[in-house]
Tab-separated table of C-alpha atoms and ligand atoms in Angstrom:
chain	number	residue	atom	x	y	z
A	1	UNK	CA	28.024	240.368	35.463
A	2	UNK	CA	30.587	241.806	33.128
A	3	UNK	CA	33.075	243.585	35.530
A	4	UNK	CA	35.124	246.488	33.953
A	5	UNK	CA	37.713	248.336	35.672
A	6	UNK	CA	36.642	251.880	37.160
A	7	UNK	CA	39.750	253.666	38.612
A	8	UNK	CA	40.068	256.748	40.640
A	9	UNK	CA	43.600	257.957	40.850
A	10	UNK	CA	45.880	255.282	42.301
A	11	UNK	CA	42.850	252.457	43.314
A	12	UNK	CA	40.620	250.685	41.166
A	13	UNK	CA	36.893	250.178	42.491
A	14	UNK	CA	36.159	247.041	41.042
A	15	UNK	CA	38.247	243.813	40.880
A	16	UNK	CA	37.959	240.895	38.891
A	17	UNK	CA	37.122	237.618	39.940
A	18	UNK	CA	38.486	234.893	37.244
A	19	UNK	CA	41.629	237.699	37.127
A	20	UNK	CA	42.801	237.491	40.479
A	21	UNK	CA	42.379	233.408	40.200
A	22	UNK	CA	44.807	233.537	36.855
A	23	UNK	CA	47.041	235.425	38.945
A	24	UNK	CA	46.791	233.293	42.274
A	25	UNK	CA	47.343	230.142	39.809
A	26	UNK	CA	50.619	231.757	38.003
A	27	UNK	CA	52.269	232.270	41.529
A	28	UNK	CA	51.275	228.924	42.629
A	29	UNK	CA	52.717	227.506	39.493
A	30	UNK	CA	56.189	229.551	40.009
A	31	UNK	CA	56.082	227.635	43.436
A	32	UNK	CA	55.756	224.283	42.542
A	33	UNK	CA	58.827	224.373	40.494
A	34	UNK	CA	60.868	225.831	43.234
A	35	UNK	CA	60.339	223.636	46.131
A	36	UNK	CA	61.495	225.239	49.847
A	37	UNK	CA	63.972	222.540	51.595
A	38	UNK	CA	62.965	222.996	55.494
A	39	UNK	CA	60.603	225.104	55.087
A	40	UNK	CA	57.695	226.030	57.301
A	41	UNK	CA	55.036	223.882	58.045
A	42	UNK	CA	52.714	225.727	60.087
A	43	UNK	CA	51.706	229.492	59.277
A	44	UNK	CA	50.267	232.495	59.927
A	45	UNK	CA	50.397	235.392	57.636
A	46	UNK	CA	49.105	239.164	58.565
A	47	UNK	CA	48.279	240.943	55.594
A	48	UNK	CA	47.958	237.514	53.634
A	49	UNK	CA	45.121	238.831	50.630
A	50	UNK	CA	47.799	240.818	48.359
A	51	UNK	CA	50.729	241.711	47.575
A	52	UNK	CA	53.822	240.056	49.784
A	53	UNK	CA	51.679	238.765	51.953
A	54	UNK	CA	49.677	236.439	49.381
A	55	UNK	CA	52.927	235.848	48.041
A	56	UNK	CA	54.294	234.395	51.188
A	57	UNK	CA	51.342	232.331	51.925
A	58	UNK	CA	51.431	230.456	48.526
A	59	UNK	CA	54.947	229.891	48.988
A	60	UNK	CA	54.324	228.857	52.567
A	61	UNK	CA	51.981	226.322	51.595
A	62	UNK	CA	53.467	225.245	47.844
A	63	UNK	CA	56.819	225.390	48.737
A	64	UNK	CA	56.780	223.335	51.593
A	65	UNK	CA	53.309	222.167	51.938
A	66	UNK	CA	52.070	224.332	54.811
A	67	UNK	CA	49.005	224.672	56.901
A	68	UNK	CA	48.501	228.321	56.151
A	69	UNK	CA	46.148	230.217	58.399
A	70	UNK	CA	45.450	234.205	56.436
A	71	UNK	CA	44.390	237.388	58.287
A	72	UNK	CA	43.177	240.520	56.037
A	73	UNK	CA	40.826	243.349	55.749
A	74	UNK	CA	38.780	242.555	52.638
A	75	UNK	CA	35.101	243.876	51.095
A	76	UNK	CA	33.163	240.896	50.520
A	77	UNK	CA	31.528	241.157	47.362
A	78	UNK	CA	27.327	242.076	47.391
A	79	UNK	CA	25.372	241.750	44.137
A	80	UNK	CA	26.199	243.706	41.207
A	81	UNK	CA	29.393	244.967	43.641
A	82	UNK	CA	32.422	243.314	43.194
A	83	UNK	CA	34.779	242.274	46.048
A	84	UNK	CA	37.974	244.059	46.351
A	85	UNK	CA	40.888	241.844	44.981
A	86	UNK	CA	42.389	240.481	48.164
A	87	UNK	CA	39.145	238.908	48.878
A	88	UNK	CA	39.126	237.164	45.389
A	89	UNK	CA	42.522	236.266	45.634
A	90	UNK	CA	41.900	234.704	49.520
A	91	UNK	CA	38.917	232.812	47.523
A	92	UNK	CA	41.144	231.402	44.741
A	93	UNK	CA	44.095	230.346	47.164
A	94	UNK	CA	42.123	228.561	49.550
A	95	UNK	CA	39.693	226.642	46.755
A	96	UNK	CA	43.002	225.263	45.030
A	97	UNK	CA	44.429	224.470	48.187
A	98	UNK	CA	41.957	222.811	49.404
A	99	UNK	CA	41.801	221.138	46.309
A	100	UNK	CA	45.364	219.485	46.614
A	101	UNK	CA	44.963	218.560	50.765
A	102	UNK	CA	46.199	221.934	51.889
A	103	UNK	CA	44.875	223.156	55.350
A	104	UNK	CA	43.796	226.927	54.558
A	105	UNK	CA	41.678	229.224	56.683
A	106	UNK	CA	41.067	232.974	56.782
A	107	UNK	CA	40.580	235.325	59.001
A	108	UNK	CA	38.613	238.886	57.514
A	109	UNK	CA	38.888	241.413	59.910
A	110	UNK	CA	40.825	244.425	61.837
A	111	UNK	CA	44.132	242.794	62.542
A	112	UNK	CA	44.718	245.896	64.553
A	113	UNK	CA	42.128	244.301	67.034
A	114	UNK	CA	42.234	242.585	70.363
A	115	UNK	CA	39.426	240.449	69.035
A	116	UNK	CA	40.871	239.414	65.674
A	117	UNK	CA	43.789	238.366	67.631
A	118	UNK	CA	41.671	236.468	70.127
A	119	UNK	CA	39.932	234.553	67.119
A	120	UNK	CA	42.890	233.849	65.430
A	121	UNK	CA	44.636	232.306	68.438
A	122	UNK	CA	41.589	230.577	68.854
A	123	UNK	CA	41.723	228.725	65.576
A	124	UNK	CA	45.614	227.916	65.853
A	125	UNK	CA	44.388	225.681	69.101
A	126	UNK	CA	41.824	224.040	67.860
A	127	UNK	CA	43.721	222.866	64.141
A	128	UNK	CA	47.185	223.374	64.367
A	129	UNK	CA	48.069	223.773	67.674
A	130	UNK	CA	51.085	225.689	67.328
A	131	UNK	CA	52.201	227.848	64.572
A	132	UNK	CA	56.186	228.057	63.136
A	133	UNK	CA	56.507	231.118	61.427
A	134	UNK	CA	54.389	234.438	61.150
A	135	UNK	CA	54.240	236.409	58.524
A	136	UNK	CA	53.591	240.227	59.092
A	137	UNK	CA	52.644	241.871	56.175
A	138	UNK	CA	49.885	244.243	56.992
A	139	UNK	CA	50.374	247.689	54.729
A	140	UNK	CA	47.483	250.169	56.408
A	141	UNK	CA	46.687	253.634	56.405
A	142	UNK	CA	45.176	254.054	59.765
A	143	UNK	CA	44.951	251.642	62.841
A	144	UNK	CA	42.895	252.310	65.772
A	145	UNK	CA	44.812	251.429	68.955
A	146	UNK	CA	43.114	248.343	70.788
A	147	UNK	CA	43.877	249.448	74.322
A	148	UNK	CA	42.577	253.347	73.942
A	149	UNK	CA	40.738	253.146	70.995
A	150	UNK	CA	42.560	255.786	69.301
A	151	UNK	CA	42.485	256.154	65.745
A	152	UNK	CA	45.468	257.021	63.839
A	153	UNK	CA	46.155	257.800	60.575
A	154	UNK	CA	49.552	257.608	58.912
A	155	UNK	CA	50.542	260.229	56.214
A	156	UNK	CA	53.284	259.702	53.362
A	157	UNK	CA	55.156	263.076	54.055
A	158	UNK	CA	58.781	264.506	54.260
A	159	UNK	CA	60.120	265.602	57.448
A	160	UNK	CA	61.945	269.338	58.233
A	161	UNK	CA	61.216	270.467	54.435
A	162	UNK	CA	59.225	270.531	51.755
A	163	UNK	CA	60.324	268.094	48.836
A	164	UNK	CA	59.708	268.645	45.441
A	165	UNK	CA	60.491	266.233	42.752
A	166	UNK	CA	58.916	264.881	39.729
A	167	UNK	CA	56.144	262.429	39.747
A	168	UNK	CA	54.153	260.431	37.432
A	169	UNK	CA	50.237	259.843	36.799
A	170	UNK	CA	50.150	256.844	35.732
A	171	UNK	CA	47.259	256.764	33.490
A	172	UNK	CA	48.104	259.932	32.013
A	173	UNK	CA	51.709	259.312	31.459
A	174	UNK	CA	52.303	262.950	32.476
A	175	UNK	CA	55.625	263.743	34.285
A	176	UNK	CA	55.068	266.607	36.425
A	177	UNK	CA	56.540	268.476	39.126
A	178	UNK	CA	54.967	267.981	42.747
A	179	UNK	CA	55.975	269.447	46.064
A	180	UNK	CA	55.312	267.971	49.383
A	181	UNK	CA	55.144	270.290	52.782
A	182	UNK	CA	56.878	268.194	55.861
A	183	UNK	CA	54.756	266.510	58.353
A	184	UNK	CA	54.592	267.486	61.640
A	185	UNK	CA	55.731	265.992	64.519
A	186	UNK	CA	52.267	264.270	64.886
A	187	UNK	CA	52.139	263.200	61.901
A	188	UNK	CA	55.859	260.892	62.214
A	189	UNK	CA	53.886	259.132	65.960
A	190	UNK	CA	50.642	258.404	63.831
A	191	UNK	CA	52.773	257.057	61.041
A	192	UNK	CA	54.442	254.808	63.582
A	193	UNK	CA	51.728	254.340	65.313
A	194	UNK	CA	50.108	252.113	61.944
A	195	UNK	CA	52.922	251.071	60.261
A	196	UNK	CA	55.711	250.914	63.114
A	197	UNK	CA	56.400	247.609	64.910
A	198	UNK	CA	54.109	247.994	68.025
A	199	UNK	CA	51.548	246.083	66.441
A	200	UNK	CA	53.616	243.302	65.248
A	201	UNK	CA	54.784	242.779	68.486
A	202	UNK	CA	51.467	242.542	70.189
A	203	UNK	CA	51.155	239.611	68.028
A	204	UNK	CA	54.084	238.058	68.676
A	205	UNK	CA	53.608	238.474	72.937
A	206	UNK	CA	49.478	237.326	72.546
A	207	UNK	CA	50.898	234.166	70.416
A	208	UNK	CA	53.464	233.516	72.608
A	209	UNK	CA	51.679	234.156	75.867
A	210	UNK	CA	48.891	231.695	74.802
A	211	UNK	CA	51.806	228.728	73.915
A	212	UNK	CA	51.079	228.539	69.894
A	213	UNK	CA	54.575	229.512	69.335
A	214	UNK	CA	56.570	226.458	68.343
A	215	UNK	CA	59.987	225.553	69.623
A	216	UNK	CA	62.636	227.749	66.755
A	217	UNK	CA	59.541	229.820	65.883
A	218	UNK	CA	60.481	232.536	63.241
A	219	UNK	CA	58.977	235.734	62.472
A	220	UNK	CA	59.541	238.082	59.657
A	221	UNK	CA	58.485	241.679	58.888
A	222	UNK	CA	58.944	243.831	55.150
A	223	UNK	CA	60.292	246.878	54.790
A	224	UNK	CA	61.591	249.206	52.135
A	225	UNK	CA	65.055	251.610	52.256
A	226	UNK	CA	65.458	252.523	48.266
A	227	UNK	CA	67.585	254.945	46.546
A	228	UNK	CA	68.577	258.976	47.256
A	229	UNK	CA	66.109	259.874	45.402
A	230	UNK	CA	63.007	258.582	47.017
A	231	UNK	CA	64.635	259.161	50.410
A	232	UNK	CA	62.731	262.449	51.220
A	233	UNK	CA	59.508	261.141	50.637
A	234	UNK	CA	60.172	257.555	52.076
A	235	UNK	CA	62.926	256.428	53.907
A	236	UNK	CA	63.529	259.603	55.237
A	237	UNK	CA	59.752	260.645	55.599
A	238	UNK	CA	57.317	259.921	57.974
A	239	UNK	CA	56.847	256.478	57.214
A	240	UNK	CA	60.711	255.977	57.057
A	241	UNK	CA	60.371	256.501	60.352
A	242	UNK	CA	57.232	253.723	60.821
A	243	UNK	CA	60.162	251.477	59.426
A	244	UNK	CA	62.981	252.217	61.655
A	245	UNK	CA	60.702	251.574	64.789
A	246	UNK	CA	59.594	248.135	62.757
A	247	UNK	CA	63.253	247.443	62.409
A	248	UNK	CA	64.451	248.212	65.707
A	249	UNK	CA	61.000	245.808	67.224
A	250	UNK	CA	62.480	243.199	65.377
A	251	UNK	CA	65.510	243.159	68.048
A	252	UNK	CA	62.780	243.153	71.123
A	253	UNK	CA	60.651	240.465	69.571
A	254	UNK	CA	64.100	238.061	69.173
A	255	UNK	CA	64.755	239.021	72.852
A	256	UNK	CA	61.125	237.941	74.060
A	257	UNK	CA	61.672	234.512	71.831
A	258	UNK	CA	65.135	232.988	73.317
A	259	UNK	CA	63.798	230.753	75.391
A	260	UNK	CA	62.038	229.230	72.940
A	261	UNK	CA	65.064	229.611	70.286
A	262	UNK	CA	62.727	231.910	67.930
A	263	UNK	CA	63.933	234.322	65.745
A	264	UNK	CA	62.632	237.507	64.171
A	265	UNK	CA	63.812	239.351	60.871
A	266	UNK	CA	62.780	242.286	59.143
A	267	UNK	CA	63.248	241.946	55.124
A	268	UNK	CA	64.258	244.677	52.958
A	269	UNK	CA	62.071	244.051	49.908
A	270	UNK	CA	62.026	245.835	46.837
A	271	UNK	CA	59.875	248.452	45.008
A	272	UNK	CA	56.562	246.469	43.145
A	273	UNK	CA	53.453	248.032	42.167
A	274	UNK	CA	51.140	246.792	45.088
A	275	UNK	CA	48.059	248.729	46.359
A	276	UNK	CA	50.248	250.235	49.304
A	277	UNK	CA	52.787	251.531	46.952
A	278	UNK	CA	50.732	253.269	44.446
A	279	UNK	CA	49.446	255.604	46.668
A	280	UNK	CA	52.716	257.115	47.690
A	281	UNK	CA	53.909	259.937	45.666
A	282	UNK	CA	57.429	259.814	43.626
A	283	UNK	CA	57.522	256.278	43.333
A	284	UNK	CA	55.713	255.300	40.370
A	285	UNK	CA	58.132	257.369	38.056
A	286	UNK	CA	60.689	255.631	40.032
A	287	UNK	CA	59.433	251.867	39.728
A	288	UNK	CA	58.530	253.075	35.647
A	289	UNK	CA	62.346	253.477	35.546
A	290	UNK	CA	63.829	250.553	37.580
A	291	UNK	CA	61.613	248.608	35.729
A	292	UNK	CA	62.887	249.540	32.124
A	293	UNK	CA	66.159	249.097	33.910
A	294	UNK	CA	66.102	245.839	35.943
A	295	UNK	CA	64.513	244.106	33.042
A	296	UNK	CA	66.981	244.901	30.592
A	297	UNK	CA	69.057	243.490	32.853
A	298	UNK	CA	67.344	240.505	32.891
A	299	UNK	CA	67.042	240.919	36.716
A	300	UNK	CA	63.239	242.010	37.386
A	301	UNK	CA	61.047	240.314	39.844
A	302	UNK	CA	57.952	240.402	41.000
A	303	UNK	CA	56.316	239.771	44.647
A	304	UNK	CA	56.128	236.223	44.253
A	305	UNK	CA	59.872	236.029	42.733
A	306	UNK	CA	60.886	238.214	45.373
A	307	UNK	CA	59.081	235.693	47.994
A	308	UNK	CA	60.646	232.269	46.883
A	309	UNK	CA	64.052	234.302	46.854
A	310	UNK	CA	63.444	235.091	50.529
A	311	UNK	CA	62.448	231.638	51.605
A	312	UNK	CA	64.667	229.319	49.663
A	313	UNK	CA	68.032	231.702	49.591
A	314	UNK	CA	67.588	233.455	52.839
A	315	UNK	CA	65.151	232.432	55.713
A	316	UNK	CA	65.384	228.791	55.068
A	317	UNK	CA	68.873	228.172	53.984
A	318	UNK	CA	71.878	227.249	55.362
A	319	UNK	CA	73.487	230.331	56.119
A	320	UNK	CA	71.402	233.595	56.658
A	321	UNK	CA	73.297	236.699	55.823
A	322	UNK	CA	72.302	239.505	57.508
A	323	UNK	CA	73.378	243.574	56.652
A	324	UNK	CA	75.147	245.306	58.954
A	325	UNK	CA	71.928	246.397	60.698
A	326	UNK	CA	70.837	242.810	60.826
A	327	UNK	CA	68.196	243.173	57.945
A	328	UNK	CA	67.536	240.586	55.706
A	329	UNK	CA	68.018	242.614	52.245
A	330	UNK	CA	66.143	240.842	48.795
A	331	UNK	CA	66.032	244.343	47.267
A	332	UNK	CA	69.881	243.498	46.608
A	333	UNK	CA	69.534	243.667	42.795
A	334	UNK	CA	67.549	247.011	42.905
A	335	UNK	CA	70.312	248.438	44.931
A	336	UNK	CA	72.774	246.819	42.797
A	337	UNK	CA	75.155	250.206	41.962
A	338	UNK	CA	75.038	249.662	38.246
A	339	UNK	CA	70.921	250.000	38.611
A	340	UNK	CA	70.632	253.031	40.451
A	341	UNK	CA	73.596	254.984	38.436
A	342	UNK	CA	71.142	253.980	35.286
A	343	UNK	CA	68.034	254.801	37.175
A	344	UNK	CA	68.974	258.135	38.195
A	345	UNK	CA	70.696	258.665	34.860
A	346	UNK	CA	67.200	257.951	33.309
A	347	UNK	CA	65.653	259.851	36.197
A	348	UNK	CA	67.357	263.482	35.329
A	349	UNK	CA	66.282	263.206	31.532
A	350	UNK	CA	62.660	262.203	32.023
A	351	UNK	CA	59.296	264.060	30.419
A	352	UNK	CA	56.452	263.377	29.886
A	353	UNK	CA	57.590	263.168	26.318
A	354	UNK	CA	60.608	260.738	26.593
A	355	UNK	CA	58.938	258.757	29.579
A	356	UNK	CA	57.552	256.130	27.089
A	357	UNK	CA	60.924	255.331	25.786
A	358	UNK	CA	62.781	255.531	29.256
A	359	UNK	CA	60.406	254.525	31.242
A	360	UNK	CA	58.165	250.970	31.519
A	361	UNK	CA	54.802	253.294	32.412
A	362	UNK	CA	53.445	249.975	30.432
A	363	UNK	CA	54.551	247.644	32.664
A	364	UNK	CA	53.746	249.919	35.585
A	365	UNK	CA	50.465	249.859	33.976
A	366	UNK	CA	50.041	246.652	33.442
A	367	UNK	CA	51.377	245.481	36.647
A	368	UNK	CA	48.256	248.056	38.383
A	369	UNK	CA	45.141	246.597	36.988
A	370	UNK	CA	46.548	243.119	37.416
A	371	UNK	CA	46.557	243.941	40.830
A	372	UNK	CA	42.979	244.037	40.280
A	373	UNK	CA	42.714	241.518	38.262
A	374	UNK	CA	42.404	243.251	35.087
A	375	UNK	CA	44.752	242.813	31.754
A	376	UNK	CA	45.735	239.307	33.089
A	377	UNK	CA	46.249	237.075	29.979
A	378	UNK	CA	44.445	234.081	29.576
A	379	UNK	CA	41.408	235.967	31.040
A	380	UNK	CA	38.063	236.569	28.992
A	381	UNK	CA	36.849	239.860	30.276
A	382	UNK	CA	33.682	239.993	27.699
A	383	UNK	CA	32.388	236.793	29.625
A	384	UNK	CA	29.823	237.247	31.972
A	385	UNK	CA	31.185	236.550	35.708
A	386	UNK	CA	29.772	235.473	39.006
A	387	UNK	CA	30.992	238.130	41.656
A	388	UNK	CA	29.418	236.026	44.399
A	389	UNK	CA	32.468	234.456	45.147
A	390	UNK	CA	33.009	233.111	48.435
A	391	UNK	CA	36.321	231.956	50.476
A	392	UNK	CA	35.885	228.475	51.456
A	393	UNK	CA	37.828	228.486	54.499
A	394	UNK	CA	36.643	231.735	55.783
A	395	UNK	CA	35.547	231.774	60.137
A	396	UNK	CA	33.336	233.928	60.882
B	1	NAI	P1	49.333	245.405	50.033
B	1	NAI	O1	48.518	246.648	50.038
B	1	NAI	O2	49.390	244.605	48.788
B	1	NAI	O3	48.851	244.399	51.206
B	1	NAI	C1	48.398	244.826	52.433
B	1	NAI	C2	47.737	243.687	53.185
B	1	NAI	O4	47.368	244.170	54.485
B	1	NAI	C3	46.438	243.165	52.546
B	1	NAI	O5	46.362	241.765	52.733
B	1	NAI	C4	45.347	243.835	53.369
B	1	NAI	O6	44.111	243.136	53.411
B	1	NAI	C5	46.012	243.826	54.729
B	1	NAI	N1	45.450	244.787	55.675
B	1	NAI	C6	45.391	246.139	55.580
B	1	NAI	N2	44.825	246.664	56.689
B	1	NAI	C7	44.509	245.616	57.483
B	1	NAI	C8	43.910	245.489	58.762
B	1	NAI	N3	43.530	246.544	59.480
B	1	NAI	N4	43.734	244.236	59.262
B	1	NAI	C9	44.108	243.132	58.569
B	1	NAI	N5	44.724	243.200	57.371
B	1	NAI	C10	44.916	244.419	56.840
B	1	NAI	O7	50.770	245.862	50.525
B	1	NAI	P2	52.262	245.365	50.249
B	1	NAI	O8	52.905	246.341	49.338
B	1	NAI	O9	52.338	243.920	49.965
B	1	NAI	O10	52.895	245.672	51.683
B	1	NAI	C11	53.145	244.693	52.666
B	1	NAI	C12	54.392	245.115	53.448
B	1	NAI	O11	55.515	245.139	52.549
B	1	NAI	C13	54.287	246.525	54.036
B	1	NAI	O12	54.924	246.545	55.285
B	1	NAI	C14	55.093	247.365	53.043
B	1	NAI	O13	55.616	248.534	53.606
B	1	NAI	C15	56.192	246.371	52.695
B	1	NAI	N6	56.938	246.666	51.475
B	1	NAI	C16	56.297	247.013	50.304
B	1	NAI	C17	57.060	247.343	49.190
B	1	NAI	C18	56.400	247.727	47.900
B	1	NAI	O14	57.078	248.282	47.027
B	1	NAI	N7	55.141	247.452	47.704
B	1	NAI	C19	58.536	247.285	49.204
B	1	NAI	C20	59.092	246.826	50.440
B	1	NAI	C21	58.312	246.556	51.544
């Protein structure tokens, strides 16, 4: 079929199959060049279809060769329906690996689940045995408690005031005013309840208490701080709050791994155009701007950039510096003081009229229907493609 995009505010139904490979193949060929010394061997990556997540599992497995194992929550294509893009990026990674003698398996399900932790455990015993780093990249918007079977549902909100700041719609280009009323306080324990740390740490304490933990076993989490300006609506919000309690878990996780040396670490990544992102208000004008900015300076990355940085400079080399709250920090360049005084320069002169010229809205663009697969060069969109696509190392 010919697919076409078909968007509806910040997500894009459809997703293109030869797209996402193109991309898949351009991170795996920014990996080969940039080998990891010591890197992991074994691993296991939540969240492992998109975003950091599929950019930590190719550099798992092309930087260092690694048996990767990938848990996500996917739509399997049906005919004349395209897949959503994780699923056709899980289908491209794991054909290519498995064309150059890479062990790669998915997992497609609720990693929120009892069971998909169950099956995944399962598969460690039976191929690797043990596993030497997870991954934990899962970016949800509700999570249904395995133990009650409560369903939460986290909301992107301010907390004690309303906020009200400009925004951007990104297919418009229109700058426009929005104001957001505070969440409640039941809105900050769903947040945490999905994107908080208690989940991650069921992992860690299933994987542990069934021995697939190697010996110096690491762990790593992503979150996001950003500048004053986004504060209200994220670091300060309600899911600002997810990520302190994700922060803080990564102190009781390296407590319940001394005794087998292991180590956990939350990362402090920086702001990319990735399906979780988009939908959070504010921060599309803001990425349009640090954007323009960061790649003037020469200093713009993307997830898979952002990735290799973490693994080669940071996780896996000699000396691990850690901020003063014991965060590993790779959004050190957006931070950077000369950015954000030109960001928020840019920021408190920006219309809808001068937002082309200030702004990267193109790149933002751009960088949203490649998440899809769409606007990727090297890709022939008139051809006629088969959506059927399936992930060869898929369990069922
Ligand atoms: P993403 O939307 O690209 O990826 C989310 C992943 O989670 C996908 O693989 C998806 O299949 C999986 N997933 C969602 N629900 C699931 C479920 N119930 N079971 C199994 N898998 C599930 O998101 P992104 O942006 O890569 O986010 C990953 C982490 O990075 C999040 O913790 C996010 O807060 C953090 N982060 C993101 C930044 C950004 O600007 N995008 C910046 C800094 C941190």
């Amino acid at each position: 079929m010919i697919i076409e995009p078909k968007t509806r505010g910040f997500i894009c139904l459809t997703a293109h199959p030869k797209g996402c490979e193109q991309n898949v193949m351009n991170q795996i060929n920014y990996i080969k060049e940039r080998p990891v010394a010591n890197g992991p061997k074994k691993v296991l990556v939540i969240g492992a279809s998109t975003g950091f997540g599929l950019a930590s599992r190719i550099t798992a497995a092309y930087g260092s060769n690694a048996a990767t194992i990938g848990a996500f929550f996917e739509k399997p294509p049906t005919e004349g329906r395209p897949a959503s893009p994780g699923w056709y990026n899980s289908a491209a990674f794991e054909a290519q690996a498995h064309k150059d003698g890479l062990y790669a398996k998915s997992i497609n399900g609720d990693a929120f689940s009892n069971q998909v932790k169950a099956q995944t455990i399962d598969l460690i015993k039976a191929d690797l045995g043990e596993i030497d780093l997870l991954v934990y990249s899962l970016a949800s918007p509700v999570r249904t408690h395995p133990d009650t079977g409560q369903r939460f549902k986290s909301v992107l909100k301010p907390i004690g005031s309303t906020f009200t700041n400009n925004t951007v719609d990104f297919h418009t280009g229109e700058v426009k005013n929005i104001s957001i009323a505070p969440g409640s306080d039941q809105d900050i324990k769903n947040t945490v309840a999905v994107m908080g740390g208690e989940d991650w740490q069921m992992w860690v304490n299933q994987l542990k208490a069934a021995g697939v933990l190697s010996n110096d076993f690491k762990t790593v989490a992503y979150s996001y701080i950003g500048p004053s300006l986004t504060e209200a609506v994220y670091r300060k919000g309600t899911i600002g709050r997810a990520k302190d309690h994700l922060e803080a878990t990564a102190f009781n996780i390296a407590d319940a791994l001394k005794d087998i040396n292991g180590q956990a670490y939350v990362s402090v990544n920086k702001a990319l155009v990735t399906q979780a992102s988009s939908a959070i208000p504010v921060i599309p004008l803001y990425i349009s701007l640090l954007y323009k900015v960061m790649k003037e300076k020469g200093i713009h990355e993307g997830c898979i950039e952002q990735i290799e940085r973490l693994f080669n400079a940071r996780l896996y080399a000699e000396n691990l510096e850690l901020d003063e709250a014991g965060r590993i920090r790779i959004d050190d360049w957006e931070m950077r003081h000369d950015v954000q005084a030109k960001v928020l320069e840019l920021w408190n002169n920006v219309t809808t009229d001068t937002l082309p010229k200030l702004g990267d809205l193109k790149g933002y663009e751009t960088d949203f229907y490649n998440l899809f697969g769409f606007k990727v060069d090297g890709v022939d969109y008139k051809k006629d493609v088969n959506e059927m696509v399936e992930i060869p190392g898929l369990q069922d």
